[in-house]
Amino acid sequence: MKPIQVGLLGIGTVGSGTYNVLTRNQQEIRRRAGRGIEIAMVADLDTARAKSLVGEGVEVVADARAVIANPAIDIVVELIGGYGIAKALVLEAIAAGKHVVTANKALLAVHGTEIFEAARAKGVMVGFEAAVAGGIPIIKALREGLTANRIEWIAGIINGTTNFILSEMRSKGLDFATVLAEAQRLGYAEADPTFDIEGVDAAHKATLMSAIAFGVPVQFDKAHVEGITKLQAADIRYAEQLGYRIKLLGIARRQEGGIELRVHPTLVPAKRLIANVEGAMNAVVVQGDAVGTTLYYGKGAGSEPTASAVVADLVDITRLHTADPDHRVPHLAFQPDALADTPILPIEQVRTSFYLRLVVADEAGVLSRITTILADLGISIDAVLQRESAEGEQQTDLIILTHETIEGRMRDALAKMQALPTVLAPIVSLRKEELA
Amino acid sequence: MKPIQVGLLGIGTVGSGTYNVLTRNQQEIRRRAGRGIEIAMVADLDTARAKSLVGEGVEVVADARAVIANPAIDIVVELIGGYGIAKALVLEAIAAGKHVVTANKALLAVHGTEIFEAARAKGVMVGFEAAVAGGIPIIKALREGLTANRIEWIAGIINGTTNFILSEMRSKGLDFATVLAEAQRLGYAEADPTFDIEGVDAAHKATLMSAIAFGVPVQFDKAHVEGITKLQAADIRYAEQLGYRIKLLGIARRQEGGIELRVHPTLVPAKRLIANVEGAMNAVVVQGDAVGTTLYYGKGAGSEPTASAVVADLVDITRLHTADPDHRVPHLAFQPDALADTPILPIEQVRTSFYLRLVVADEAGVLSRITTILADLGISIDAVLQRESAEGEQQTDLIILTHETIEGRMRDALAKMQALPTVLAPIVSLRKEELA
């Protein structure tokens, strides 16, 4: 049988990885898929560079629409990124009856509902394994491997740049700005790292996972997003003393009355496997009611790891494109007519425990006033660490770990504590998850 | 649409878990699968107990063949175990045109070729996610998630009983027999634990993974199998001092000229995530040429974790049973006509590094004679640890870590070292894997 014909839109890092993997492992992939998979056409504005990357037999064009218009192309792989032209091209490819594979988490987290509906109406598939956690087959695990389960929560290190920065801050005791500069020099962070360090990229991925886990539409606009730019080396040290590590987690959790969807720096017990995921690696923990805790670990970015996910989708489509569309795996794991309207909860209603660091005057009665505020709001304390003040110092660090509470209540407590004259600096407040 | 009708053969631990999960999560599962999944019939010799476990609407019979003969049953779930009657029933179910789901690793590792061929000829599916690593969707990851890759190796903690025993031996400094008795008391080890502690169960699972990873037939008879019964507390301690933990690993590795397939206690660097998998948990590391290192972690046994995998297979079959059989995912990941005859290598040809513990006379020249034997055979030394002998002692422990070599060559070296008059006791030799 003639190999299935693939057209690439964009041949940057992931595109060239996809070409290389498909070429190098073509025999192995054909033995699995029962049919060859071949990149027949590539669209890239830099046609000279594109030509230098692919073999003689591949047609290179500057115009992406020429790929979509080519009737010989079965699957279009969108690797342009962003919400703009990528969205138009994905919708046009679907309209032209092409199956689509994309690594574009931003596009799907924001416009997924429109795109999946267009694909359903046209009877084509949209594969997006590469959009979350690079080469780790987490979309497949959630969508197919854990179908027996009522998923309770997901917590993932799903941005390699920030995990690299946090690992370096901890192991070398450096501050954020210094490590960010190093990460940029090493190529782990982009020249404009905003999407990574502000948590936006992780929130795109958490949004996709929340939809698949709970059977709700993608709702990126409802996600609570905090990055790591304000994180201080002192808090990483104190967390470590208390048996915790700080990781930027994307969390989606089923909660009474709704779903939590949030990205923020999080204290995690140091003994958990996920706390020991270092450098640019990714890992996702999934808690299901039947299976219990499972974890998936691997490279979350990079040319060939991401290509591994793109090609897995190509093989899935090659195997399944002749199947009755109603019996394929639904894009968001649940049948389109079975999505729920469970709300995404505002951050004030999120349940979590907290790490607080207060700079307080070193005098009698300070701890009592603070603990009274917490007690009055029903927030119970798990541990207190008071640094002994140095000779002649008039202030000291007071660290408090709380038990679980509602975020809104903690905000009240923070406002009251901040107003105390003996609290001498802005209180640092970080969320803590036991992941047990 | 009428729910798909499932018949259970055997309702023990996993069977009752399957019934409970399907009942409790029936709405969620229907929302995913697009169709209900219902246990309509159960066969178990203890019909009274079976009736007490399932609802009114489920027909309970003593004769498994009545389930297979029932034309209303779409899928037969075999949870009897073993090679005997289970084999006959699986083949009869296939002959009757039923899809089959089984957790029976022993059956498939030994008779898989016959069973998968019968299923292919009849156009039915045999799901066996539950046969390896319980609830971890590792079969799906290997068979579908990593299809882009040339798999290089797999190393897994795939037997919870032995991992529990090894964890306890290490953390409490106890010997094997003491911990085994405790594991039996706690229900982590069976009354007859032979299959677990001798590595047979892990070898069944490693055999299945090797076939899926490398596109070869299942060949349990070629696997090299060693258990943990001879492991001594002293070696766990020495390994720890050298930065290693001892785990019972199932390993399948692509090697020049063939495939390594082996189960044995293995030293693993303590800093690897898999070295930190404790208690009855399972984890599998997969190394692919494109994706790099990935790891999958979760509960490898138990009622509902295993049921999670059984039900995932039921959902897959519900989604795919109307698809053209030629386009379904092949049982062994590779198309049946594309399996390779790459040989499984005899253990003498396996490449690995070693941990050696020699009890030697405390006198000059001992180390030199030993290192000369190793050097003459081209085995290079990575580290040496010589315990200082206690006052008045005439002997001491000498620990040697080697670099990678061929097992056959190490066997020659062991025979020569053992023959030295200054080597006073049988040499302990354990394999070591860096998993890098």
Coordinates of N, CA, C and O in Angstrom, one line a residue, chain B residues 225-305:
Chain B
V225 N 16.3 -16.2 34.2 CA 15.5 -15.9 35.4 C 16.3 -16.1 36.7 O 16.6 -17.3 37.0
E226 N 16.5 -15.1 37.5 CA 17.0 -15.3 38.8 C 16.2 -14.5 39.8 O 15.8 -13.3 39.5
G227 N 15.9 -15.0 40.9 CA 15.1 -14.4 41.9 C 16.0 -13.7 43.0 O 17.2 -13.5 42.8
I228 N 15.3 -13.4 44.1 CA 16.0 -12.7 45.2 C 16.3 -13.5 46.4 O 16.8 -13.0 47.4
T229 N 16.1 -14.8 46.3 CA 16.1 -15.7 47.5 C 17.5 -15.8 48.1 O 17.7 -16.0 49.3
K230 N 18.5 -15.6 47.2 CA 19.9 -15.7 47.7 C 20.5 -14.4 48.2 O 21.7 -14.4 48.6
L231 N 19.8 -13.3 48.0 CA 20.3 -12.0 48.3 C 20.6 -11.8 49.8 O 19.8 -12.2 50.6
Q232 N 21.8 -11.3 50.1 CA 22.1 -11.2 51.5 C 22.1 -9.7 51.9 O 22.4 -8.8 51.1
A233 N 21.7 -9.5 53.2 CA 21.6 -8.1 53.7 C 22.9 -7.4 53.6 O 23.0 -6.2 53.3
A234 N 24.1 -8.1 53.7 CA 25.4 -7.4 53.6 C 25.6 -6.8 52.2 O 26.1 -5.7 52.2
D235 N 25.1 -7.4 51.2 CA 25.3 -6.8 49.8 C 24.4 -5.6 49.6 O 24.8 -4.7 48.9
I236 N 23.2 -5.6 50.2 CA 22.4 -4.4 50.2 C 23.1 -3.2 50.8 O 23.1 -2.1 50.3
R237 N 23.7 -3.5 52.0 CA 24.5 -2.5 52.7 C 25.7 -2.0 51.9 O 25.9 -0.7 51.8
Y238 N 26.4 -2.9 51.4 CA 27.6 -2.4 50.6 C 27.2 -1.6 49.4 O 27.8 -0.6 49.0
A239 N 26.1 -2.1 48.7 CA 25.6 -1.4 47.5 C 25.3 0.0 47.9 O 25.6 1.0 47.2
E240 N 24.6 0.2 49.0 CA 24.2 1.5 49.5 C 25.4 2.4 49.7 O 25.5 3.6 49.3
Q241 N 26.5 1.8 50.3 CA 27.7 2.6 50.6 C 28.3 3.1 49.3 O 28.9 4.1 49.2
L242 N 28.1 2.3 48.2 CA 28.7 2.7 46.9 C 27.7 3.5 46.1 O 28.0 3.8 44.9
G243 N 26.6 3.9 46.7 CA 25.7 4.7 45.9 C 24.7 4.0 45.1 O 24.1 4.5 44.1
Y244 N 24.4 2.7 45.4 CA 23.5 1.9 44.6 C 22.4 1.3 45.5 O 22.5 1.1 46.7
R245 N 21.3 1.0 44.8 CA 20.2 0.2 45.5 C 20.0 -1.1 44.7 O 20.3 -1.1 43.5
I246 N 19.6 -2.1 45.3 CA 19.4 -3.4 44.6 C 17.9 -3.6 44.4 O 17.1 -3.6 45.3
K247 N 17.5 -3.8 43.1 CA 16.2 -3.9 42.7 C 16.1 -5.2 41.8 O 17.0 -5.5 41.1
L248 N 15.0 -5.9 41.9 CA 14.8 -7.0 41.0 C 14.2 -6.4 39.7 O 13.1 -5.9 39.7
L249 N 15.0 -6.4 38.7 CA 14.6 -5.8 37.4 C 14.3 -6.8 36.3 O 15.0 -7.8 36.2
G250 N 13.3 -6.6 35.6 CA 13.1 -7.3 34.3 C 13.7 -6.4 33.2 O 13.3 -5.2 33.1
I251 N 14.6 -7.0 32.5 CA 15.4 -6.2 31.5 C 15.2 -6.8 30.1 O 15.4 -8.0 29.9
A252 N 14.9 -6.0 29.1 CA 14.9 -6.4 27.7 C 15.7 -5.3 27.0 O 15.4 -4.2 27.1
R253 N 16.8 -5.8 26.3 CA 17.7 -4.8 25.7 C 18.1 -5.3 24.3 O 18.4 -6.5 24.1
R254 N 18.1 -4.4 23.4 CA 18.6 -4.6 22.0 C 20.1 -4.6 22.1 O 20.7 -3.7 22.7
Q255 N 20.7 -5.6 21.5 CA 22.2 -5.8 21.6 C 22.7 -6.2 20.3 O 21.9 -6.8 19.5
E256 N 23.9 -6.0 20.0 CA 24.5 -6.5 18.8 C 24.2 -8.0 18.6 O 24.5 -8.8 19.5
G257 N 23.6 -8.4 17.6 CA 23.4 -9.8 17.4 C 22.1 -10.5 18.0 O 21.9 -11.6 17.9
G258 N 21.4 -9.7 18.8 CA 20.2 -10.3 19.4 C 19.6 -9.4 20.5 O 19.9 -8.2 20.6
I259 N 18.8 -10.0 21.3 CA 18.1 -9.3 22.4 C 18.4 -10.0 23.7 O 18.4 -11.2 23.8
E260 N 18.7 -9.1 24.7 CA 18.8 -9.6 26.1 C 17.5 -9.7 26.7 O 16.7 -8.7 26.6
L261 N 17.2 -10.8 27.4 CA 15.9 -10.9 28.1 C 16.2 -11.6 29.5 O 16.6 -12.8 29.5
R262 N 16.1 -10.8 30.5 CA 16.7 -11.3 31.8 C 16.0 -10.7 33.0 O 15.6 -9.5 32.9
V263 N 15.9 -11.4 34.1 CA 15.4 -11.0 35.3 C 16.4 -11.4 36.4 O 16.7 -12.5 36.5
H264 N 16.8 -10.4 37.2 CA 17.8 -10.7 38.2 C 17.9 -9.5 39.2 O 17.6 -8.4 38.8
P265 N 18.4 -9.7 40.4 CA 18.6 -8.6 41.3 C 19.7 -7.7 40.6 O 20.7 -8.3 40.0
T266 N 19.6 -6.4 40.7 CA 20.4 -5.5 39.9 C 20.8 -4.3 40.8 O 19.9 -3.7 41.4
L267 N 22.0 -3.9 40.8 CA 22.4 -2.7 41.4 C 22.1 -1.5 40.4 O 22.4 -1.6 39.2
V268 N 21.4 -0.5 40.9 CA 21.0 0.7 40.2 C 21.4 1.9 40.9 O 21.3 1.9 42.2
P269 N 22.0 2.9 40.3 CA 22.4 4.1 41.0 C 21.2 4.7 41.8 O 20.1 4.8 41.3
A270 N 21.5 5.0 43.1 CA 20.5 5.5 44.0 C 19.8 6.7 43.6 O 18.7 7.0 43.9
K271 N 20.4 7.5 42.7 CA 19.8 8.8 42.3 C 18.8 8.6 41.2 O 18.1 9.5 40.9
R272 N 18.8 7.5 40.5 CA 17.7 7.2 39.5 C 16.3 7.2 40.1 O 16.2 6.6 41.2
L273 N 15.3 7.7 39.5 CA 14.0 7.7 40.0 C 13.6 6.2 40.3 O 13.0 5.9 41.3
I274 N 13.9 5.3 39.4 CA 13.5 3.9 39.6 C 14.1 3.3 40.9 O 13.5 2.4 41.5
A275 N 15.3 3.8 41.3 CA 15.9 3.2 42.5 C 15.1 3.7 43.7 O 15.2 3.1 44.8
N276 N 14.2 4.7 43.6 CA 13.5 5.3 44.7 C 12.0 4.8 44.7 O 11.2 5.4 45.3
V277 N 11.7 3.8 43.9 CA 10.4 3.2 43.9 C 10.3 2.1 45.0 O 11.1 1.1 44.9
E278 N 9.5 2.4 46.0 CA 9.6 1.6 47.2 C 8.3 0.8 47.4 O 7.3 1.1 46.8
G279 N 8.4 -0.2 48.3 CA 7.2 -1.0 48.7 C 6.7 -1.8 47.5 O 7.5 -2.2 46.6
A280 N 5.4 -2.0 47.4 CA 4.9 -2.9 46.4 C 4.6 -2.1 45.1 O 4.0 -2.7 44.2
M281 N 5.1 -0.9 44.9 CA 4.9 -0.2 43.7 C 5.7 -0.7 42.5 O 6.8 -1.4 42.7
N282 N 5.3 -0.5 41.3 CA 6.0 -0.9 40.1 C 6.4 0.3 39.3 O 5.8 1.4 39.5
A283 N 7.4 0.2 38.5 CA 7.8 1.2 37.6 C 8.6 0.6 36.4 O 9.3 -0.4 36.6
V284 N 8.4 1.2 35.2 CA 9.1 0.7 34.1 C 9.8 1.9 33.4 O 9.2 2.9 33.1
V285 N 11.1 1.7 33.1 CA 11.8 2.7 32.3 C 12.0 2.2 30.9 O 12.3 1.0 30.7
V286 N 11.6 3.1 30.0 CA 11.8 2.7 28.5 C 12.7 3.7 27.9 O 12.5 4.9 28.0
Q287 N 13.7 3.2 27.2 CA 14.6 4.1 26.5 C 14.4 3.9 25.0 O 14.5 2.9 24.4
G288 N 14.0 5.0 24.4 CA 13.7 5.0 22.9 C 14.7 6.0 22.2 O 15.2 6.9 22.9
D289 N 15.0 5.7 21.0 CA 16.1 6.5 20.3 C 15.6 8.0 20.1 O 16.4 8.9 20.1
A290 N 14.3 8.2 19.9 CA 13.8 9.6 19.7 C 13.4 10.2 21.1 O 13.8 11.4 21.4
V291 N 12.7 9.5 21.9 CA 12.1 10.1 23.1 C 13.1 10.2 24.2 O 13.0 11.0 25.1
G292 N 14.2 9.4 24.2 CA 15.1 9.3 25.3 C 14.5 8.5 26.4 O 13.8 7.5 26.1
T293 N 14.7 8.8 27.7 CA 14.3 8.0 28.8 C 12.9 8.4 29.2 O 12.6 9.6 29.4
T294 N 12.0 7.4 29.3 CA 10.7 7.7 29.9 C 10.4 6.7 31.0 O 11.1 5.6 31.1
L295 N 9.6 7.1 32.0 CA 9.3 6.2 33.1 C 7.8 6.2 33.4 O 7.2 7.3 33.3
Y296 N 7.3 5.0 33.8 CA 5.9 4.8 34.1 C 5.8 4.2 35.4 O 6.4 3.1 35.7
Y297 N 5.0 4.7 36.3 CA 5.0 4.3 37.7 C 3.6 4.1 38.3 O 2.7 4.9 37.9
G298 N 3.3 3.2 39.1 CA 2.0 3.0 39.7 C 1.9 1.7 40.4 O 2.9 1.0 40.6
K299 N 0.7 1.3 40.8 CA 0.5 0.1 41.5 C 0.5 -1.1 40.5 O -0.3 -1.1 39.5
G300 N 1.3 -2.1 40.8 CA 1.4 -3.2 39.9 C 0.5 -4.4 40.1 O 0.5 -5.3 39.4
A301 N -0.3 -4.3 41.2 CA -1.2 -5.4 41.5 C -2.3 -4.8 42.4 O -2.4 -3.6 42.6
G302 N -3.2 -5.7 42.8 CA -4.3 -5.3 43.6 C -5.6 -5.3 42.8 O -5.6 -5.3 41.6
S303 N -6.7 -5.3 43.6 CA -8.0 -5.5 42.9 C -8.3 -4.4 41.9 O -8.4 -4.6 40.7
E304 N -8.4 -3.2 42.4 CA -8.9 -2.1 41.5 C -7.8 -1.6 40.6 O -8.1 -1.2 39.4
P305 N -6.5 -1.5 41.0 CA -5.5 -1.1 40.0 C -5.5 -2.1 38.8 O -5.4 -1.6 37.7

